[in-house]
Coordinates of C-alpha atoms in Angstrom, one line a residue:
M1 CA 2.3 -10.4 -2.3
P2 CA 0.3 -7.6 -0.9
T3 CA 1.4 -6.3 2.5
G4 CA -2.0 -4.9 3.6
L5 CA -4.9 -6.8 5.0
L6 CA -7.2 -5.5 2.3
G7 CA -5.0 -6.7 -0.5
R8 CA -4.4 -10.1 1.0
S9 CA -8.1 -10.6 1.7
L10 CA -9.0 -9.7 -1.8
L11 CA -6.3 -12.0 -3.1
I12 CA -7.8 -14.9 -1.0
L13 CA -11.3 -14.2 -2.3
M14 CA -10.4 -13.5 -6.0
T15 CA -7.9 -16.3 -6.6
P16 CA -10.5 -19.1 -6.3
M17 CA -12.9 -17.1 -8.4
L18 CA -10.3 -16.6 -11.1
L19 CA -9.3 -20.2 -11.1
L20 CA -12.9 -21.2 -11.4
Q21 CA -13.4 -18.9 -14.4
I22 CA -10.2 -20.2 -16.1
V23 CA -11.4 -23.8 -15.7
T24 CA -14.8 -22.9 -17.0
V25 CA -13.4 -21.2 -20.1
L26 CA -11.1 -24.1 -20.7
I27 CA -14.0 -26.5 -20.5
F28 CA -16.0 -24.3 -22.8
F29 CA -13.2 -24.2 -25.4
E30 CA -12.7 -27.9 -25.1
R31 CA -16.3 -28.9 -25.3
H32 CA -18.8 -26.3 -26.4
W33 CA -16.8 -24.3 -28.9
D34 CA -15.2 -27.3 -30.4
T35 CA -18.6 -28.9 -30.9
V36 CA -20.2 -25.7 -32.3
A37 CA -17.2 -25.1 -34.7
R38 CA -17.4 -28.7 -36.0
Q39 CA -21.2 -28.5 -36.6
L40 CA -21.0 -25.1 -38.3
S41 CA -18.1 -26.2 -40.5
R42 CA -19.9 -29.4 -41.5
G43 CA -23.1 -27.4 -42.4
L44 CA -21.2 -25.0 -44.6
A45 CA -19.2 -27.8 -46.2
G46 CA -22.5 -29.7 -46.9
D47 CA -24.0 -26.6 -48.6
V48 CA -20.8 -26.3 -50.8
A49 CA -21.0 -30.0 -51.7
Y50 CA -24.7 -29.6 -52.6
V51 CA -23.8 -26.6 -54.9
I52 CA -21.0 -28.7 -56.6
D53 CA -23.3 -31.7 -57.1
Y54 CA -26.1 -29.5 -58.5
L55 CA -23.7 -27.9 -61.0
N56 CA -22.4 -31.3 -62.1
E57 CA -26.0 -32.6 -62.6
Y58 CA -27.3 -29.4 -64.3
P59 CA -24.5 -27.5 -66.0
D60 CA -26.7 -25.4 -68.3
E61 CA -27.1 -21.6 -67.9
D62 CA -30.7 -21.6 -66.7
H63 CA -30.1 -24.0 -63.8
Y64 CA -26.9 -22.1 -62.9
R65 CA -28.9 -18.9 -62.5
S66 CA -31.6 -20.7 -60.5
L67 CA -28.9 -22.1 -58.3
Q68 CA -27.5 -18.7 -57.7
H69 CA -30.9 -17.3 -56.6
S70 CA -31.7 -20.3 -54.4
A71 CA -28.2 -20.4 -52.8
R72 CA -28.4 -16.6 -52.0
A73 CA -31.9 -16.8 -50.6
H74 CA -31.8 -20.1 -48.6
M75 CA -28.1 -20.7 -47.9
Q76 CA -26.7 -17.1 -47.8
L77 CA -24.1 -18.1 -50.4
D78 CA -23.0 -16.0 -53.4
I79 CA -21.7 -18.3 -56.1
V80 CA -19.8 -17.2 -59.2
F81 CA -18.4 -19.6 -61.8
E82 CA -15.1 -18.4 -63.4
P83 CA -14.6 -20.3 -66.7
N84 CA -11.2 -21.3 -67.8
E85 CA -9.6 -20.3 -64.4
I86 CA -7.1 -22.3 -62.4
L87 CA -6.6 -22.1 -58.6
G88 CA -3.7 -19.9 -57.8
E89 CA -3.0 -21.8 -54.6
Q90 CA -4.6 -24.8 -52.9
T91 CA -5.2 -25.6 -49.3
L92 CA -3.4 -28.9 -48.7
D93 CA -2.8 -28.8 -44.9
P94 CA -5.1 -27.6 -42.1
P95 CA -4.3 -24.0 -41.2
L96 CA -3.7 -22.9 -37.7
G97 CA -6.9 -22.3 -35.7
L98 CA -9.8 -24.4 -34.5
V99 CA -12.3 -23.0 -37.0
S100 CA -9.9 -23.3 -39.9
E101 CA -8.9 -26.8 -39.0
E102 CA -12.6 -27.9 -38.7
L103 CA -13.5 -26.4 -42.0
F104 CA -10.5 -28.0 -43.8
V105 CA -11.6 -31.4 -42.5
A106 CA -15.2 -30.9 -43.4
L107 CA -14.4 -29.7 -47.0
S108 CA -11.9 -32.5 -47.5
E109 CA -14.6 -35.1 -46.6
R110 CA -17.4 -33.6 -48.7
V111 CA -15.9 -31.8 -51.7
Q112 CA -13.2 -34.2 -52.8
R113 CA -11.8 -31.6 -55.3
P114 CA -8.9 -29.2 -55.1
F115 CA -10.0 -26.2 -53.0
Y116 CA -8.8 -23.1 -51.3
F117 CA -10.5 -21.0 -48.6
N118 CA -9.9 -17.6 -47.1
L119 CA -11.6 -16.8 -43.9
D120 CA -10.5 -13.2 -43.9
L121 CA -11.9 -11.9 -47.2
D122 CA -13.2 -8.9 -45.2
N123 CA -14.7 -8.3 -41.8
R124 CA -17.9 -10.0 -42.6
R125 CA -17.3 -12.6 -45.4
L126 CA -15.2 -15.6 -46.2
E127 CA -14.5 -17.3 -49.6
I128 CA -14.2 -20.9 -50.7
R129 CA -12.8 -21.6 -54.2
V130 CA -13.2 -25.0 -55.8
Q131 CA -11.5 -26.3 -59.0
F132 CA -13.6 -27.7 -61.8
K133 CA -12.5 -28.9 -65.2
E134 CA -14.1 -25.9 -66.9
G135 CA -12.9 -23.3 -64.4
V136 CA -13.1 -22.3 -60.7
L137 CA -16.3 -22.0 -58.6
S138 CA -16.1 -19.1 -56.1
I139 CA -18.5 -19.3 -53.1
V140 CA -18.7 -16.3 -50.7
A141 CA -20.5 -16.8 -47.4
P142 CA -21.0 -14.6 -44.3
R143 CA -18.5 -15.3 -41.5
K144 CA -21.3 -15.9 -39.1
R145 CA -21.8 -19.3 -40.9
L146 CA -18.7 -20.4 -39.0
Y147 CA -18.6 -18.3 -35.9
S148 CA -21.2 -18.5 -33.2
S149 CA -22.2 -15.4 -31.3
T150 CA -22.7 -17.4 -28.1
T151 CA -18.9 -17.5 -27.8
Y152 CA -18.7 -13.7 -27.4
I153 CA -21.8 -13.6 -25.2
F154 CA -20.2 -16.2 -23.0
F155 CA -17.0 -14.2 -22.6
M156 CA -19.0 -11.0 -22.0
W157 CA -21.0 -12.7 -19.2
I158 CA -17.8 -14.1 -17.7
A159 CA -16.0 -10.8 -17.8
G160 CA -19.0 -8.8 -16.6
S161 CA -19.9 -11.0 -13.8
A162 CA -16.3 -11.1 -12.7
L163 CA -16.1 -7.3 -12.6
I164 CA -19.4 -7.1 -10.6
L165 CA -18.3 -9.8 -8.1
Y166 CA -14.8 -8.2 -7.7
G167 CA -16.4 -4.8 -7.2
V168 CA -18.7 -6.2 -4.5
A169 CA -15.8 -8.0 -2.9
V170 CA -13.8 -4.8 -2.8
I171 CA -16.6 -2.8 -1.2
F172 CA -17.3 -5.4 1.5
M173 CA -13.7 -6.0 2.3
R174 CA -13.0 -2.2 2.6
N175 CA -15.9 -2.0 5.1
Q176 CA -14.4 -4.8 7.1
V177 CA -10.8 -3.4 7.0
R178 CA -11.9 0.2 7.9
P179 CA -12.6 -0.6 11.6
I180 CA -9.1 -2.2 11.9
R181 CA -7.5 0.9 10.4
R182 CA -9.5 3.1 12.9
L183 CA -8.3 0.9 15.7
A184 CA -4.7 1.3 14.6
K185 CA -5.1 5.0 14.2
A186 CA -6.6 5.3 17.7
A187 CA -3.8 3.2 19.2
D188 CA -1.2 5.5 17.5
Q189 CA -2.9 8.6 18.7
F190 CA -3.1 7.3 22.2
G191 CA 0.6 6.4 22.1
R192 CA 1.4 10.0 21.0
G193 CA -0.8 11.5 23.7
V194 CA -3.5 12.7 21.4
E195 CA -7.0 12.6 22.8
V196 CA -9.1 9.7 21.3
G197 CA -12.6 11.0 21.9
D198 CA -15.0 9.6 19.2
F199 CA -13.5 6.1 19.0
K200 CA -16.0 3.2 19.5
P201 CA -16.0 -0.5 18.7
E202 CA -17.3 -1.4 15.3
G203 CA -17.0 -4.0 12.6
A204 CA -16.8 -7.8 13.0
A205 CA -17.0 -9.5 16.4
E206 CA -13.2 -10.1 16.6
V207 CA -12.5 -6.5 15.7
R208 CA -15.0 -5.3 18.3
M209 CA -13.4 -7.5 20.8
A210 CA -9.9 -6.0 20.0
A211 CA -11.4 -2.5 20.2
T212 CA -13.0 -3.2 23.5
S213 CA -9.8 -4.6 24.9
F214 CA -7.9 -1.5 23.6
M215 CA -10.4 0.8 25.4
S216 CA -10.0 -1.2 28.6
M217 CA -6.3 -1.0 28.3
R218 CA -6.4 2.7 27.7
D219 CA -8.5 3.3 30.8
R220 CA -6.2 1.1 32.9
I221 CA -3.1 3.0 31.7
A222 CA -4.8 6.4 32.4
R223 CA -5.7 5.3 35.9
H224 CA -2.2 4.0 36.5
L225 CA -0.7 7.3 35.3
S226 CA -3.1 9.3 37.4
Q227 CA -2.2 7.3 40.5
R228 CA 1.5 7.5 39.8
T229 CA 1.2 11.3 39.3
A230 CA -0.6 11.6 42.6
L231 CA 2.1 9.5 44.3
L232 CA 4.9 11.5 42.8
A233 CA 3.3 14.7 43.9
G234 CA 3.2 13.4 47.5
V235 CA 6.8 12.3 47.3
S236 CA 7.8 15.6 45.9
H237 CA 6.1 17.4 48.8
D238 CA 7.6 15.1 51.4
L239 CA 11.1 15.5 50.0
R240 CA 11.0 19.3 49.5
T241 CA 9.7 19.9 53.1
P242 CA 12.8 18.7 54.9
L243 CA 15.1 20.3 52.3
T244 CA 13.4 23.6 52.8
R245 CA 13.9 23.3 56.6
M246 CA 17.5 22.4 56.1
K247 CA 18.0 25.5 53.9
L248 CA 16.4 27.7 56.5
E249 CA 18.5 26.3 59.3
L250 CA 21.7 26.7 57.2
A251 CA 20.7 30.3 56.3
M252 CA 20.6 31.1 60.0
Q253 CA 24.1 29.7 60.6
Q254 CA 27.2 31.8 60.4
S255 CA 29.2 31.3 57.3
S256 CA 32.0 28.7 57.6
P257 CA 33.6 26.2 55.4
G258 CA 31.4 23.4 56.8
V259 CA 28.2 25.4 56.5
D260 CA 29.0 26.5 52.9
A261 CA 29.6 22.9 52.0
L262 CA 26.3 21.8 53.5
K263 CA 24.5 24.6 51.6
Q264 CA 26.0 23.3 48.3
D265 CA 25.0 19.7 49.2
V266 CA 21.4 20.9 49.8
I267 CA 21.3 22.7 46.4
D268 CA 22.7 19.5 44.7
M269 CA 20.1 17.4 46.4
E270 CA 17.3 19.7 45.4
R271 CA 18.5 19.6 41.8
M272 CA 18.8 15.8 41.8
V273 CA 15.2 15.5 43.3
D274 CA 13.9 17.8 40.5
A275 CA 15.7 15.7 37.9
Y276 CA 14.4 12.4 39.4
L277 CA 10.9 13.6 39.6
A278 CA 11.0 15.0 36.0
F279 CA 12.2 11.6 34.8
A280 CA 9.6 9.7 36.8
R281 CA 6.7 12.0 36.0
G282 CA 7.5 12.0 32.3
E283 CA 4.5 13.4 30.4
E284 CA 1.6 12.5 32.7
G285 CA -1.1 15.1 32.9
E286 CA -0.2 17.0 29.8
K287 CA -2.5 17.0 26.8
A288 CA -1.5 17.2 23.2
E289 CA -2.0 20.6 21.6
T290 CA -1.6 22.0 18.1
T291 CA 1.8 23.6 18.3
D292 CA 4.0 25.5 15.9
I293 CA 7.2 23.5 16.1
G294 CA 9.3 26.3 14.5
K295 CA 8.2 28.8 17.1
L296 CA 8.7 26.4 19.9
L297 CA 12.2 25.7 18.7
T298 CA 13.0 29.4 18.3
D299 CA 11.9 30.1 21.9
Q300 CA 14.1 27.3 23.3
V301 CA 17.1 28.5 21.3
G302 CA 16.4 32.0 22.5
E303 CA 16.6 30.8 26.1
A304 CA 19.8 29.0 25.5
L305 CA 21.3 32.1 23.8
R306 CA 20.5 34.1 26.9
D307 CA 22.3 31.5 29.0
G308 CA 25.4 32.1 27.0
Q309 CA 25.4 29.2 24.4
Q310 CA 26.6 29.8 20.9
I311 CA 23.8 28.4 18.6
D312 CA 23.2 28.8 14.9
L313 CA 19.5 28.1 14.1
H314 CA 18.1 27.4 10.6
I315 CA 14.4 26.4 10.2
E316 CA 13.7 25.2 6.6
D317 CA 9.9 25.1 7.1
S318 CA 7.8 25.3 10.2
L319 CA 4.9 23.0 10.8
E320 CA 1.9 22.8 13.2
M321 CA 1.7 19.4 14.9
D322 CA -0.3 17.9 17.8
V323 CA 2.4 17.5 20.5
R324 CA 2.8 17.9 24.2
P325 CA 4.6 21.2 24.2
Q326 CA 6.1 21.1 27.7
S327 CA 7.4 17.6 27.1
L328 CA 8.9 18.6 23.7
R329 CA 10.5 21.7 25.2
R330 CA 12.1 19.5 27.9
C331 CA 13.4 17.2 25.2
I332 CA 14.9 20.0 23.1
S333 CA 16.3 21.7 26.2
N334 CA 18.1 18.6 27.5
I335 CA 19.7 18.0 24.1
M336 CA 20.9 21.6 23.8
S337 CA 22.1 21.6 27.5
N338 CA 24.2 18.5 26.9
A339 CA 25.7 20.1 23.8
G340 CA 26.4 23.3 25.8
R341 CA 28.2 21.3 28.5
Y342 CA 30.6 19.6 26.1
A343 CA 30.9 21.8 23.0
N344 CA 31.5 25.5 22.2
N345 CA 29.2 25.8 19.2
L346 CA 25.9 24.2 18.2
S347 CA 24.1 24.2 14.9
V348 CA 20.4 23.4 14.8
R349 CA 18.5 22.6 11.6
A350 CA 14.8 21.8 11.3
G351 CA 12.5 20.8 8.5
R352 CA 10.3 18.2 6.9
R353 CA 11.9 15.0 5.8
G354 CA 9.3 12.9 4.0
Q355 CA 6.6 11.8 6.5
D356 CA 8.7 13.1 9.5
Y357 CA 9.7 16.5 10.9
E358 CA 13.4 16.3 11.8
I359 CA 15.5 18.5 14.1
V360 CA 19.2 18.0 13.8
F361 CA 21.7 19.2 16.4
D362 CA 25.4 19.3 15.4
D363 CA 28.0 20.3 17.9
D364 CA 31.8 20.7 17.8
G365 CA 32.5 18.7 21.0
P366 CA 34.4 15.5 21.5
G367 CA 31.5 13.3 20.4
I368 CA 30.5 10.0 21.8
P369 CA 32.1 6.7 20.8
A370 CA 29.8 4.5 18.7
E371 CA 29.8 1.7 21.2
K372 CA 28.5 4.0 24.0
R373 CA 25.8 5.8 22.1
E374 CA 23.0 3.5 23.3
E375 CA 24.4 3.5 26.8
V376 CA 23.8 7.3 27.3
F377 CA 20.1 6.7 27.0
K378 CA 20.0 4.5 30.1
P379 CA 18.8 6.2 33.3
F380 CA 21.6 7.6 35.5
Y381 CA 24.3 6.6 33.0
R382 CA 27.1 9.3 32.7
L383 CA 30.1 9.3 30.4
E384 CA 31.8 11.5 33.0
E385 CA 32.6 8.9 35.6
S386 CA 32.9 11.3 38.6
R387 CA 29.8 12.0 40.6
N388 CA 30.3 15.8 40.3
Q389 CA 27.0 17.3 39.4
A390 CA 28.6 20.4 37.9
T391 CA 30.6 18.4 35.3
G392 CA 28.5 15.4 34.6
G393 CA 24.9 16.1 35.5
V394 CA 22.6 13.6 36.9
G395 CA 22.6 11.2 33.9
L396 CA 18.9 11.6 33.0
G397 CA 19.0 14.3 30.3
M398 CA 19.2 12.0 27.2
T399 CA 16.9 9.5 28.8
I400 CA 14.2 12.1 29.3
A401 CA 14.8 13.4 25.7
R402 CA 14.3 9.9 24.2
D403 CA 11.3 9.1 26.4
S404 CA 9.7 12.4 25.2
A405 CA 10.5 11.7 21.5
R406 CA 9.1 8.1 21.7
G407 CA 6.1 9.4 23.5
H408 CA 5.4 11.4 20.4
G409 CA 5.9 8.4 18.1
G410 CA 9.4 9.4 17.1
D411 CA 12.9 8.8 18.4
V412 CA 16.3 10.3 19.1
Y413 CA 19.4 9.1 17.2
L414 CA 23.1 9.8 17.8
E415 CA 25.5 10.0 14.9
D416 CA 28.8 11.6 13.9
A417 CA 28.6 15.3 13.0
P418 CA 30.2 16.5 9.8
G419 CA 32.5 18.7 11.8
G420 CA 33.7 15.9 14.0
G421 CA 31.5 16.3 17.0
L422 CA 28.1 14.7 17.8
R423 CA 25.0 14.8 15.8
V424 CA 21.6 14.3 17.5
R425 CA 18.6 13.8 15.3
L426 CA 15.2 14.3 16.8
V427 CA 12.6 12.7 14.5
L428 CA 8.9 13.4 15.0
P429 CA 6.3 11.7 12.8
I430 CA 3.8 14.0 11.1
G431 CA 0.4 12.9 12.2
N432 CA -2.5 12.4 9.7

């Protein structure tokens, strides 16, 4: 069964048409062609019987020549009498085929002599041989005496009309399916953050209704994201203001174990606030841009190398894609930061894989048990059970990475690395 709407719609349209044509052809064979074949066979057999009766009545040479001329002129028959000849073979049973069977029945009824016929003498002629006492009478007739051209004309009309109707159906159905494909493409672009500028409702009433609903949903989501961004900006300002005052007050205090501990707590709180806001803010406000993925990855690896990480980078082929660059940088940075926290070496490979662009991160760390790999994508989940920010982080790195990947239509997968550590696969679909 076809999986696409176009294929299924054409199947629904063409199946009844095909069944109708099959029934029509069967009725034609059963009625029309059978009747025509019977009448034509009887007509030819009647002419053969007339020739036989004439020769029996007037066996002399002059009448034989007159019969030859009349048969050729009026009945399209070429007759030749072969004296002292005997039939090499005789048609005793009806051959296979509707025309052959009808001709056998007609000759058996009218000739009543041993006979043999060959319908394939050549492309245009057939031969009927009849046994006489004095020899064999050979009668050659054109094949059109038995085959009606209406049969082939009928088939040509059936096949031609079918092709025309099928072509019209394909054109109309493609025009009906095209708006649905545009709606699907617009929804996919909106999900990946690509600006959908020239989209407008078109097509059938139901498709227009779905397109209008999509545009209303898009506007509602955009308003919601805008309001949430404004709210988060206010929360960020409100949280940072007291933290800044606390930092100033602590900076004016003399150094002591208690003051130093409070300073570290304020730094941890500031880092946690930044992480929480980055997770909550996600990708709002950033527009998709055509970005060289290889260059972006090279820049992020360069920053990690300056921070002291050991990274081996290999880019098989770069690619320009429409992505949110800051969001993708945050995704790659979080993956490499997690690897740098638990592993000594990291290998990064990037390249096209079919319809996707794939970035693979292999580290030599302890890895993650298979049963906990989905857990690490939950917000604030940490494999390191202590609440020490220096050893376990906030628990949002992989959550932000997957949210960013899925916001681009891709995903992040965790697997076993060939060297025994953890493999992280970042998959990004290549847009059309």
